[in-house]
PDB file of C-alpha atoms and ligand atoms in Angstrom:
ATOM      1  CA  MET A 865      -6.667 -10.284 -15.783  1.00 98.00           C
ATOM      2  CA  ILE A 866      -6.705  -6.793 -14.299  1.00 98.00           C
ATOM      3  CA  THR A 867      -3.477  -5.259 -13.014  1.00 98.00           C
ATOM      4  CA  ARG A 868      -2.766  -1.788 -11.697  1.00 98.00           C
ATOM      5  CA  PHE A 869      -0.106   0.748 -10.934  1.00 98.00           C
ATOM      6  CA  ALA A 870      -0.797   2.813  -7.807  1.00 98.00           C
ATOM      7  CA  PRO A 871       1.751   5.573  -7.271  1.00 97.00           C
ATOM      8  CA  SER A 872       1.536   8.342  -4.676  1.00 97.00           C
ATOM      9  CA  PRO A 873       2.004  11.828  -6.192  1.00 97.00           C
ATOM     10  CA  THR A 874       4.449  12.877  -3.498  1.00 95.00           C
ATOM     11  CA  GLY A 875       7.606  12.892  -5.593  1.00 94.00           C
ATOM     12  CA  PRO A 876       8.992  11.907  -8.981  1.00 94.00           C
ATOM     13  CA  LEU A 877       8.679   8.371 -10.334  1.00 95.00           C
ATOM     14  CA  HIS A 878      12.034   6.642 -10.249  1.00 92.00           C
ATOM     15  CA  LEU A 879      13.439   3.478 -11.801  1.00 93.00           C
ATOM     16  CA  GLY A 880      11.735   1.260  -9.207  1.00 92.00           C
ATOM     17  CA  HIS A 881       8.340   2.685 -10.122  1.00 95.00           C
ATOM     18  CA  ALA A 882       9.041   2.238 -13.818  1.00 95.00           C
ATOM     19  CA  TYR A 883       9.920  -1.409 -13.194  1.00 95.00           C
ATOM     20  CA  SER A 884       6.720  -2.045 -11.235  1.00 96.00           C
ATOM     21  CA  ALA A 885       4.538  -0.225 -13.752  1.00 97.00           C
ATOM     22  CA  ILE A 886       6.066  -1.953 -16.785  1.00 97.00           C
ATOM     23  CA  LEU A 887       5.731  -5.403 -15.176  1.00 96.00           C
ATOM     24  CA  ALA A 888       2.050  -4.829 -14.349  1.00 97.00           C
ATOM     25  CA  HIS A 889       1.334  -3.263 -17.748  1.00 97.00           C
ATOM     26  CA  ASP A 890       3.054  -5.945 -19.810  1.00 96.00           C
ATOM     27  CA  MET A 891       1.478  -8.743 -17.788  1.00 96.00           C
ATOM     28  CA  ALA A 892      -2.015  -7.418 -18.472  1.00 98.00           C
ATOM     29  CA  ARG A 893      -1.378  -6.676 -22.141  1.00 97.00           C
ATOM     30  CA  LYS A 894       0.120 -10.119 -22.756  1.00 96.00           C
ATOM     31  CA  ALA A 895      -2.990 -11.716 -21.267  1.00 97.00           C
ATOM     32  CA  GLY A 896      -5.359  -9.433 -23.180  1.00 98.00           C
ATOM     33  CA  GLY A 897      -6.428  -7.958 -19.841  1.00 98.00           C
ATOM     34  CA  GLN A 898      -6.621  -4.452 -18.434  1.00 98.00           C
ATOM     35  CA  PHE A 899      -4.031  -2.210 -16.842  1.00 98.00           C
ATOM     36  CA  LEU A 900      -5.467   0.414 -14.459  1.00 98.00           C
ATOM     37  CA  LEU A 901      -3.991   3.486 -12.863  1.00 98.00           C
ATOM     38  CA  ARG A 902      -4.727   4.703  -9.361  1.00 98.00           C
ATOM     39  CA  ILE A 903      -3.412   7.887  -7.819  1.00 98.00           C
ATOM     40  CA  GLU A 904      -2.839   7.290  -4.096  1.00 98.00           C
ATOM     41  CA  ASP A 905      -3.215  10.851  -2.889  1.00 97.00           C
ATOM     42  CA  ILE A 906      -4.840  10.449   0.535  1.00 97.00           C
ATOM     43  CA  ASP A 907      -1.951  12.250   2.195  1.00 96.00           C
ATOM     44  CA  GLN A 908      -2.986  15.713   1.084  1.00 94.00           C
ATOM     45  CA  SER A 909      -0.161  17.281   3.070  1.00 95.00           C
ATOM     46  CA  ARG A 910       2.327  15.670   0.665  1.00 95.00           C
ATOM     47  CA  ALA A 911       0.409  15.078  -2.587  1.00 96.00           C
ATOM     48  CA  ARG A 912       1.004  17.680  -5.302  1.00 97.00           C
ATOM     49  CA  THR A 913      -0.782  18.217  -8.621  1.00 97.00           C
ATOM     50  CA  HIS A 914       2.487  18.722 -10.455  1.00 97.00           C
ATOM     51  CA  TRP A 915       3.709  15.287  -9.327  1.00 97.00           C
ATOM     52  CA  GLU A 916       0.451  13.747 -10.537  1.00 98.00           C
ATOM     53  CA  GLU A 917       0.893  15.417 -13.940  1.00 98.00           C
ATOM     54  CA  GLN A 918       4.469  14.164 -14.040  1.00 97.00           C
ATOM     55  CA  ILE A 919       3.256  10.604 -13.363  1.00 98.00           C
ATOM     56  CA  TYR A 920       0.878  10.701 -16.353  1.00 98.00           C
ATOM     57  CA  ASP A 921       3.584  12.206 -18.518  1.00 98.00           C
ATOM     58  CA  ASP A 922       6.292   9.705 -17.508  1.00 98.00           C
ATOM     59  CA  LEU A 923       3.974   6.726 -18.010  1.00 98.00           C
ATOM     60  CA  ARG A 924       2.934   7.906 -21.465  1.00 98.00           C
ATOM     61  CA  TRP A 925       6.553   8.503 -22.372  1.00 98.00           C
ATOM     62  CA  LEU A 926       7.399   4.968 -21.253  1.00 97.00           C
ATOM     63  CA  GLY A 927       4.750   3.757 -23.704  1.00 97.00           C
ATOM     64  CA  LEU A 928       2.351   2.561 -21.019  1.00 97.00           C
ATOM     65  CA  THR A 929      -1.348   3.051 -21.654  1.00 97.00           C
ATOM     66  CA  TRP A 930      -3.962   2.548 -18.981  1.00 98.00           C
ATOM     67  CA  ASP A 931      -7.617   1.646 -19.359  1.00 98.00           C
ATOM     68  CA  GLY A 932     -10.201   4.211 -18.317  1.00 97.00           C
ATOM     69  CA  PRO A 933      -9.593   7.291 -16.210  1.00 97.00           C
ATOM     70  CA  ALA A 934      -7.228   7.101 -13.247  1.00 98.00           C
ATOM     71  CA  LEU A 935      -8.928   6.547  -9.907  1.00 98.00           C
ATOM     72  CA  ARG A 936      -8.020   9.252  -7.394  1.00 98.00           C
ATOM     73  CA  GLN A 937      -8.170   8.170  -3.775  1.00 98.00           C
ATOM     74  CA  SER A 938      -8.785  11.696  -2.466  1.00 97.00           C
ATOM     75  CA  GLU A 939     -12.218  11.532  -4.135  1.00 97.00           C
ATOM     76  CA  ARG A 940     -13.224   8.343  -2.349  1.00 98.00           C
ATOM     77  CA  LEU A 941     -13.045   9.230   1.329  1.00 97.00           C
ATOM     78  CA  ASN A 942     -16.732   8.410   1.925  1.00 97.00           C
ATOM     79  CA  ILE A 943     -16.176   4.908   0.510  1.00 98.00           C
ATOM     80  CA  TYR A 944     -13.304   4.295   2.935  1.00 98.00           C
ATOM     81  CA  ARG A 945     -15.530   5.557   5.745  1.00 97.00           C
ATOM     82  CA  GLN A 946     -18.079   2.855   4.886  1.00 97.00           C
ATOM     83  CA  ALA A 947     -15.408   0.172   5.161  1.00 98.00           C
ATOM     84  CA  LEU A 948     -14.351   1.597   8.538  1.00 97.00           C
ATOM     85  CA  GLU A 949     -18.003   1.460   9.664  1.00 96.00           C
ATOM     86  CA  THR A 950     -18.109  -2.237   8.771  1.00 96.00           C
ATOM     87  CA  LEU A 951     -14.942  -2.968  10.735  1.00 96.00           C
ATOM     88  CA  TRP A 952     -16.160  -0.852  13.654  1.00 95.00           C
ATOM     89  CA  GLU A 953     -19.509  -2.673  13.765  1.00 93.00           C
ATOM     90  CA  GLY A 954     -17.600  -5.945  13.767  1.00 92.00           C
ATOM     91  CA  GLY A 955     -15.623  -4.819  16.824  1.00 93.00           C
ATOM     92  CA  PHE A 956     -12.273  -4.852  14.990  1.00 94.00           C
ATOM     93  CA  LEU A 957     -11.315  -1.215  15.592  1.00 96.00           C
ATOM     94  CA  PHE A 958     -10.528   0.943  18.577  1.00 96.00           C
ATOM     95  CA  PRO A 959      -9.883   4.686  18.830  1.00 96.00           C
ATOM     96  CA  CYS A 960      -6.376   5.605  19.902  1.00 96.00           C
ATOM     97  CA  SER A 961      -5.298   8.867  21.494  1.00 94.00           C
ATOM     98  CA  CYS A 962      -1.608   8.007  21.923  1.00 94.00           C
ATOM     99  CA  THR A 963       0.944  10.441  20.595  1.00 91.00           C
ATOM    100  CA  ARG A 964       4.097   9.152  18.974  1.00 89.00           C
ATOM    101  CA  ARG A 965       5.907   9.985  22.193  1.00 92.00           C
ATOM    102  CA  ASP A 966       3.400   7.980  24.279  1.00 92.00           C
ATOM    103  CA  ILE A 967       3.981   4.967  22.041  1.00 90.00           C
ATOM    104  CA  GLU A 968       7.743   5.298  22.241  1.00 88.00           C
ATOM    105  CA  ALA A 969       7.607   5.594  26.032  1.00 89.00           C
ATOM    106  CA  ALA A 970       5.281   2.606  26.471  1.00 86.00           C
ATOM    107  CA  ALA A 971       7.106   0.444  23.941  1.00 80.00           C
ATOM    108  CA  SER A 972      10.504   1.080  25.453  1.00 79.00           C
ATOM    109  CA  ALA A 973       9.428   0.314  29.031  1.00 77.00           C
ATOM    110  CA  PRO A 974      11.837  -2.347  30.350  1.00 70.00           C
ATOM    111  CA  GLN A 975       9.236  -5.119  30.466  1.00 66.00           C
ATOM    112  CA  GLU A 976       8.078  -4.376  26.904  1.00 65.00           C
ATOM    113  CA  GLY A 977      11.148  -3.919  24.720  1.00 66.00           C
ATOM    114  CA  ALA A 978      10.683  -1.956  21.495  1.00 71.00           C
ATOM    115  CA  HIS A 979       9.756  -3.978  18.420  1.00 82.00           C
ATOM    116  CA  TYR A 980       9.380  -2.662  14.911  1.00 85.00           C
ATOM    117  CA  GLY A 981       6.826  -3.740  12.313  1.00 84.00           C
ATOM    118  CA  PRO A 982       6.099  -2.523   8.778  1.00 85.00           C
ATOM    119  CA  ASP A 983       4.584   0.730  10.083  1.00 86.00           C
ATOM    120  CA  GLY A 984       7.247   1.483  12.676  1.00 86.00           C
ATOM    121  CA  LEU A 985       7.079   0.709  16.396  1.00 89.00           C
ATOM    122  CA  ILE A 986       4.619  -2.058  17.200  1.00 91.00           C
ATOM    123  CA  TYR A 987       1.754  -0.548  19.131  1.00 93.00           C
ATOM    124  CA  PRO A 988       2.027  -1.472  22.828  1.00 91.00           C
ATOM    125  CA  GLY A 989      -1.755  -1.765  23.238  1.00 92.00           C
ATOM    126  CA  THR A 990      -2.343   1.219  25.549  1.00 92.00           C
ATOM    127  CA  CYS A 991      -5.825   2.189  24.230  1.00 94.00           C
ATOM    128  CA  ARG A 992      -6.925  -1.267  23.075  1.00 93.00           C
ATOM    129  CA  GLU A 993      -9.190  -2.369  25.902  1.00 88.00           C
ATOM    130  CA  ALA A 994     -10.580   1.025  26.928  1.00 86.00           C
ATOM    131  CA  GLY A 995     -11.478   1.793  23.300  1.00 80.00           C
ATOM    132  CA  ALA A 996     -13.494  -1.357  22.606  1.00 81.00           C
ATOM    133  CA  ARG A 997     -16.799  -0.510  20.947  1.00 83.00           C
ATOM    134  CA  ALA A 998     -19.829  -0.288  23.208  1.00 82.00           C
ATOM    135  CA  PRO A 999     -23.094  -1.521  21.611  1.00 80.00           C
ATOM    136  CA  GLY A1000     -24.700   1.196  19.480  1.00 86.00           C
ATOM    137  CA  GLN A1001     -21.701   3.528  19.717  1.00 89.00           C
ATOM    138  CA  PRO A1002     -21.123   5.350  16.396  1.00 92.00           C
ATOM    139  CA  LEU A1003     -17.760   5.325  14.615  1.00 93.00           C
ATOM    140  CA  PRO A1004     -15.609   7.857  16.462  1.00 92.00           C
ATOM    141  CA  ASP A1005     -13.861  10.648  14.629  1.00 91.00           C
ATOM    142  CA  ALA A1006     -10.420   9.646  15.850  1.00 93.00           C
ATOM    143  CA  VAL A1007      -7.304   7.721  14.980  1.00 96.00           C
ATOM    144  CA  LEU A1008      -8.547   4.153  14.548  1.00 97.00           C
ATOM    145  CA  ARG A1009      -6.412   1.076  15.011  1.00 97.00           C
ATOM    146  CA  LEU A1010      -7.081  -2.518  14.042  1.00 97.00           C
ATOM    147  CA  ASN A1011      -7.297  -4.871  17.013  1.00 96.00           C
ATOM    148  CA  MET A1012      -4.898  -7.343  15.431  1.00 95.00           C
ATOM    149  CA  ASP A1013      -5.422 -10.051  18.005  1.00 93.00           C
ATOM    150  CA  ARG A1014      -9.165 -10.106  17.326  1.00 93.00           C
ATOM    151  CA  ALA A1015      -8.724  -9.715  13.584  1.00 93.00           C
ATOM    152  CA  ALA A1016      -6.128 -12.436  13.151  1.00 90.00           C
ATOM    153  CA  ARG A1017      -7.792 -14.980  15.417  1.00 83.00           C
ATOM    154  CA  ASP A1018      -9.636 -16.872  12.683  1.00 68.00           C
ATOM    155  CA  CYS A1019      -7.229 -16.376   9.818  1.00 71.00           C
ATOM    156  CA  GLU A1020      -4.548 -18.920  10.589  1.00 62.00           C
ATOM    157  CA  PHE A1021      -5.096 -21.005   7.487  1.00 63.00           C
ATOM    158  CA  GLU A1022      -5.470 -18.276   4.921  1.00 73.00           C
ATOM    159  CA  GLU A1023      -2.819 -18.101   2.260  1.00 79.00           C
ATOM    160  CA  ILE A1024      -1.171 -15.478   0.152  1.00 83.00           C
ATOM    161  CA  CYS A1025      -0.776 -16.684  -3.407  1.00 83.00           C
ATOM    162  CA  ASP A1026       2.309 -15.163  -4.979  1.00 84.00           C
ATOM    163  CA  LEU A1027       3.302 -15.817  -8.568  1.00 85.00           C
ATOM    164  CA  HIS A1028       7.013 -15.715  -7.720  1.00 80.00           C
ATOM    165  CA  LEU A1029       7.173 -16.776  -4.083  1.00 78.00           C
ATOM    166  CA  GLY A1030       4.533 -19.519  -4.217  1.00 80.00           C
ATOM    167  CA  HIS A1031       2.017 -19.956  -1.405  1.00 80.00           C
ATOM    168  CA  HIS A1032       2.565 -18.363   1.972  1.00 80.00           C
ATOM    169  CA  ALA A1033       0.446 -19.166   4.987  1.00 78.00           C
ATOM    170  CA  LEU A1034      -0.850 -16.073   6.709  1.00 76.00           C
ATOM    171  CA  ALA A1035       0.582 -16.616  10.175  1.00 78.00           C
ATOM    172  CA  ARG A1036      -1.644 -15.362  12.969  1.00 81.00           C
ATOM    173  CA  THR A1037       1.104 -15.064  15.556  1.00 84.00           C
ATOM    174  CA  ALA A1038       3.372 -13.180  13.165  1.00 84.00           C
ATOM    175  CA  LEU A1039       0.625 -10.671  12.478  1.00 88.00           C
ATOM    176  CA  ILE A1040       0.061 -10.136  16.185  1.00 89.00           C
ATOM    177  CA  ASP A1041       3.724 -10.115  17.217  1.00 88.00           C
ATOM    178  CA  THR A1042       5.493  -8.522  14.270  1.00 88.00           C
ATOM    179  CA  VAL A1043       2.800  -6.256  12.792  1.00 91.00           C
ATOM    180  CA  GLY A1044       0.440  -5.379  15.638  1.00 93.00           C
ATOM    181  CA  ASP A1045      -2.461  -2.944  15.886  1.00 96.00           C
ATOM    182  CA  VAL A1046      -1.870  -0.933  12.717  1.00 96.00           C
ATOM    183  CA  VAL A1047      -3.558   2.418  12.136  1.00 97.00           C
ATOM    184  CA  LEU A1048      -6.468   2.158   9.670  1.00 98.00           C
ATOM    185  CA  ALA A1049      -7.663   5.757   9.928  1.00 97.00           C
ATOM    186  CA  ARG A1050      -5.372   8.681  10.521  1.00 94.00           C
ATOM    187  CA  ARG A1051      -6.888  11.818  11.934  1.00 89.00           C
ATOM    188  CA  GLU A1052      -5.910  14.124   9.092  1.00 88.00           C
ATOM    189  CA  MET A1053      -6.980  11.691   6.314  1.00 91.00           C
ATOM    190  CA  GLY A1054      -9.833   9.679   7.804  1.00 93.00           C
ATOM    191  CA  THR A1055      -8.276   6.624   6.172  1.00 97.00           C
ATOM    192  CA  SER A1056      -4.879   4.981   5.689  1.00 97.00           C
ATOM    193  CA  TYR A1057      -2.771   3.392   2.998  1.00 97.00           C
ATOM    194  CA  HIS A1058      -3.728  -0.139   4.128  1.00 98.00           C
ATOM    195  CA  LEU A1059      -7.466   0.450   4.152  1.00 98.00           C
ATOM    196  CA  SER A1060      -7.656   2.434   0.912  1.00 98.00           C
ATOM    197  CA  VAL A1061      -5.525   0.029  -1.083  1.00 98.00           C
ATOM    198  CA  VAL A1062      -7.693  -2.926  -0.065  1.00 98.00           C
ATOM    199  CA  VAL A1063     -10.988  -1.155  -0.753  1.00 98.00           C
ATOM    200  CA  ASP A1064      -9.761   0.122  -4.119  1.00 98.00           C
ATOM    201  CA  ASP A1065      -8.163  -3.072  -5.395  1.00 98.00           C
ATOM    202  CA  ALA A1066     -11.569  -4.684  -4.864  1.00 98.00           C
ATOM    203  CA  ALA A1067     -13.495  -1.736  -6.349  1.00 98.00           C
ATOM    204  CA  GLN A1068     -11.309  -1.792  -9.461  1.00 98.00           C
ATOM    205  CA  GLY A1069     -11.607  -5.571  -9.773  1.00 98.00           C
ATOM    206  CA  VAL A1070      -7.825  -6.005  -9.632  1.00 98.00           C
ATOM    207  CA  THR A1071      -6.908  -9.671 -10.049  1.00 98.00           C
ATOM    208  CA  HIS A1072      -3.092  -9.349  -9.881  1.00 97.00           C
ATOM    209  CA  VAL A1073      -1.223  -6.914  -7.632  1.00 97.00           C
ATOM    210  CA  THR A1074       2.339  -6.260  -8.756  1.00 96.00           C
ATOM    211  CA  ARG A1075       4.456  -4.568  -6.091  1.00 94.00           C
ATOM    212  CA  GLY A1076       7.933  -4.556  -4.598  1.00 91.00           C
ATOM    213  CA  ALA A1077       9.056  -7.263  -2.181  1.00 90.00           C
ATOM    214  CA  ASP A1078       9.405  -4.529   0.466  1.00 89.00           C
ATOM    215  CA  LEU A1079       5.601  -4.522   0.701  1.00 91.00           C
ATOM    216  CA  PHE A1080       5.308  -8.211   1.568  1.00 88.00           C
ATOM    217  CA  GLU A1081       4.456  -7.520   5.216  1.00 87.00           C
ATOM    218  CA  ALA A1082       1.893  -4.937   4.151  1.00 92.00           C
ATOM    219  CA  THR A1083       0.377  -7.564   1.855  1.00 93.00           C
ATOM    220  CA  GLN A1084      -0.322  -9.749   4.898  1.00 91.00           C
ATOM    221  CA  ILE A1085      -2.289  -6.885   6.449  1.00 94.00           C
ATOM    222  CA  HIS A1086      -4.153  -6.402   3.176  1.00 95.00           C
ATOM    223  CA  VAL A1087      -5.121 -10.059   2.878  1.00 93.00           C
ATOM    224  CA  LEU A1088      -6.411  -9.994   6.448  1.00 94.00           C
ATOM    225  CA  LEU A1089      -8.476  -6.867   5.743  1.00 96.00           C
ATOM    226  CA  GLN A1090      -9.908  -8.495   2.611  1.00 95.00           C
ATOM    227  CA  LYS A1091     -11.146 -11.364   4.785  1.00 92.00           C
ATOM    228  CA  LEU A1092     -12.665  -9.026   7.371  1.00 94.00           C
ATOM    229  CA  LEU A1093     -14.386  -6.930   4.697  1.00 96.00           C
ATOM    230  CA  GLU A1094     -15.380 -10.010   2.664  1.00 94.00           C
ATOM    231  CA  LEU A1095     -13.531  -8.787  -0.412  1.00 96.00           C
ATOM    232  CA  PRO A1096     -11.755 -11.043  -2.921  1.00 95.00           C
ATOM    233  CA  THR A1097      -8.026 -11.622  -2.475  1.00 94.00           C
ATOM    234  CA  PRO A1098      -6.019 -10.989  -5.646  1.00 96.00           C
ATOM    235  CA  THR A1099      -2.945 -12.931  -6.687  1.00 95.00           C
ATOM    236  CA  TYR A1100       0.222 -11.095  -5.676  1.00 95.00           C
ATOM    237  CA  CYS A1101       3.445 -10.703  -7.630  1.00 94.00           C
ATOM    238  CA  HIS A1102       6.134  -9.320  -5.334  1.00 93.00           C
ATOM    239  CA  HIS A1103       9.070  -8.322  -7.464  1.00 91.00           C
ATOM    240  CA  ASP A1104      12.679  -7.710  -6.516  1.00 88.00           C
ATOM    241  CA  LEU A1105      13.747  -4.152  -5.783  1.00 86.00           C
ATOM    242  CA  ILE A1106      15.765  -2.020  -8.108  1.00 82.00           C
ATOM    243  CA  ARG A1107      18.884  -1.068  -6.207  1.00 73.00           C
ATOM    244  CA  ASP A1108      21.600   1.473  -6.602  1.00 66.00           C
ATOM    245  CA  SER A1109      24.968   0.330  -7.870  1.00 63.00           C
ATOM    246  CA  ASP A1110      26.074   0.224  -4.211  1.00 62.00           C
ATOM    247  CA  GLY A1111      23.142  -2.057  -3.317  1.00 60.00           C
ATOM    248  CA  LYS A1112      21.047   0.576  -1.560  1.00 62.00           C
ATOM    249  CA  ARG A1113      17.292   0.645  -2.104  1.00 61.00           C
ATOM    250  CA  LEU A1114      16.012   3.482  -4.236  1.00 57.00           C
ATOM    251  CA  ALA A1115      13.876   5.855  -2.237  1.00 56.00           C
ATOM    252  CA  LYS A1116      11.562   8.374  -3.770  1.00 49.00           C
ATOM    253  CA  ARG A1117      13.564  11.262  -2.360  1.00 53.00           C
ATOM    254  CA  GLU A1118      16.577  10.198  -4.311  1.00 60.00           C
ATOM    255  CA  ASP A1119      15.603  12.342  -7.240  1.00 66.00           C
ATOM    256  CA  ALA A1120      18.843  11.383  -8.927  1.00 67.00           C
ATOM    257  CA  ARG A1121      17.074   8.278 -10.234  1.00 83.00           C
ATOM    258  CA  ALA A1122      13.928  10.094 -11.345  1.00 93.00           C
ATOM    259  CA  ILE A1123      12.621   9.043 -14.756  1.00 95.00           C
ATOM    260  CA  SER A1124      12.307  12.743 -15.618  1.00 94.00           C
ATOM    261  CA  LYS A1125      16.011  13.203 -15.000  1.00 93.00           C
ATOM    262  CA  TYR A1126      16.944  10.372 -17.366  1.00 95.00           C
ATOM    263  CA  ARG A1127      14.526  11.838 -19.904  1.00 96.00           C
ATOM    264  CA  ALA A1128      16.142  15.252 -19.618  1.00 95.00           C
ATOM    265  CA  GLU A1129      19.519  13.618 -20.195  1.00 94.00           C
ATOM    266  CA  GLY A1130      18.286  12.093 -23.453  1.00 96.00           C
ATOM    267  CA  ALA A1131      17.506   8.497 -22.388  1.00 96.00           C
ATOM    268  CA  THR A1132      14.904   6.578 -24.396  1.00 97.00           C
ATOM    269  CA  PRO A1133      12.131   4.391 -22.949  1.00 97.00           C
ATOM    270  CA  GLY A1134      14.170   1.428 -24.199  1.00 96.00           C
ATOM    271  CA  ASP A1135      17.123   2.626 -22.108  1.00 95.00           C
ATOM    272  CA  ILE A1136      14.917   2.654 -18.996  1.00 95.00           C
ATOM    273  CA  ARG A1137      13.765  -0.913 -19.711  1.00 95.00           C
ATOM    274  CA  ARG A1138      17.358  -1.989 -20.095  1.00 93.00           C
ATOM    275  CA  MET A1139      18.389  -0.238 -16.870  1.00 92.00           C
ATOM    276  CA  VAL A1140      15.820  -2.177 -14.850  1.00 91.00           C
ATOM    277  CA  GLY A1141      16.730  -5.447 -16.543  1.00 91.00           C
ATOM    278  CA  LEU A1142      13.696  -5.831 -18.804  1.00 92.00           C
ATOM    279  CA  PRO A1143      13.752  -6.848 -22.477  1.00 87.00           C
ATOM    280  CA  PRO A1144      12.742  -4.257 -25.102  1.00 85.00           C
ATOM    281  CA  SER A1145       8.967  -3.884 -25.513  1.00 78.00           C
ATOM    282  CA  SER A1146       7.523  -6.063 -28.262  1.00 62.00           C
TER     283      SER A1146
HETATM  284  N1  LIG B 452       1.150   3.991  -3.276  1.00 63.54           N
HETATM  285  C1  LIG B 452       1.994   2.886  -2.932  1.00 63.54           C
HETATM  286  C2  LIG B 452       3.395   3.193  -3.450  1.00 63.54           C
HETATM  287  O1  LIG B 452       3.730   4.315  -3.613  1.00 63.54           O
HETATM  288  C3  LIG B 452       1.259   1.691  -3.387  1.00 63.54           C
HETATM  289  C4  LIG B 452       1.829   0.460  -3.815  1.00 63.54           C
HETATM  290  C5  LIG B 452       0.938  -0.780  -3.574  1.00 63.54           C
HETATM  291  O2  LIG B 452       0.094  -0.797  -2.701  1.00 63.54           O
HETATM  292  O3  LIG B 452       1.113  -1.744  -4.278  1.00 63.54           O
HETATM  293  O4  LIG B 452       4.256   2.407  -3.668  1.00 63.54           O
END
């Protein structure tokens, strides 16, 4: 068993991160497997070295040890490019020149109606046909979207195996209608969260992905990409979300729940475990 924790160094780790990390860590240790760390720092406009240092420090303080050096996504851009090449050759990508405003205008046209998916407004398809790859055309240096209709066509019977939720069929129509043509390469990064996470889970040999239930829709995209790139699909463990006392989801910006803040106030790692509803470490 190989599990991982994959935080983005764009803010402090909060209770929700601690919960996810502890679950993945303890699961691997109990099975005699490995627990890996990956720093998801492709968004260089938001990633900061001091947040990365804080992640290492908080994890160590929590008593979590990871195997091998952390993998840093910012050092793997050429690997993501190769995966994009494969998808481009397969005719699954198209370049998109729409601005956010173009998308909003097209999606809110009366005959369209605006629909939201996991990445915001569902792409109305403006560039899809014109951007189809001509034979021999090299991968363009542009925003690249997945042609979801093409990609999902053959995947109707694939399943997501979830340790808590059981088996979920990957529904083709839901991917087309409620997810749409997601961005796989952003101009400023040359990649995207969805693409990098899929490439790296495979590169690190991750067998079990532990993540919050809020990422379930993203997981469907990831399983589809694994099929297109012929990568293995891990088992997923979507866990419940740690909420505020008033039931609101914890967001990273809510620094009030930062692990570092509890530490500064004198909390122990055991207190953090208790706060997220986990038994003391054995
Ligand atoms: N970097 C993501 C986060 O901050 C990754 C989680 C995942 O893909 O499981 O939550």
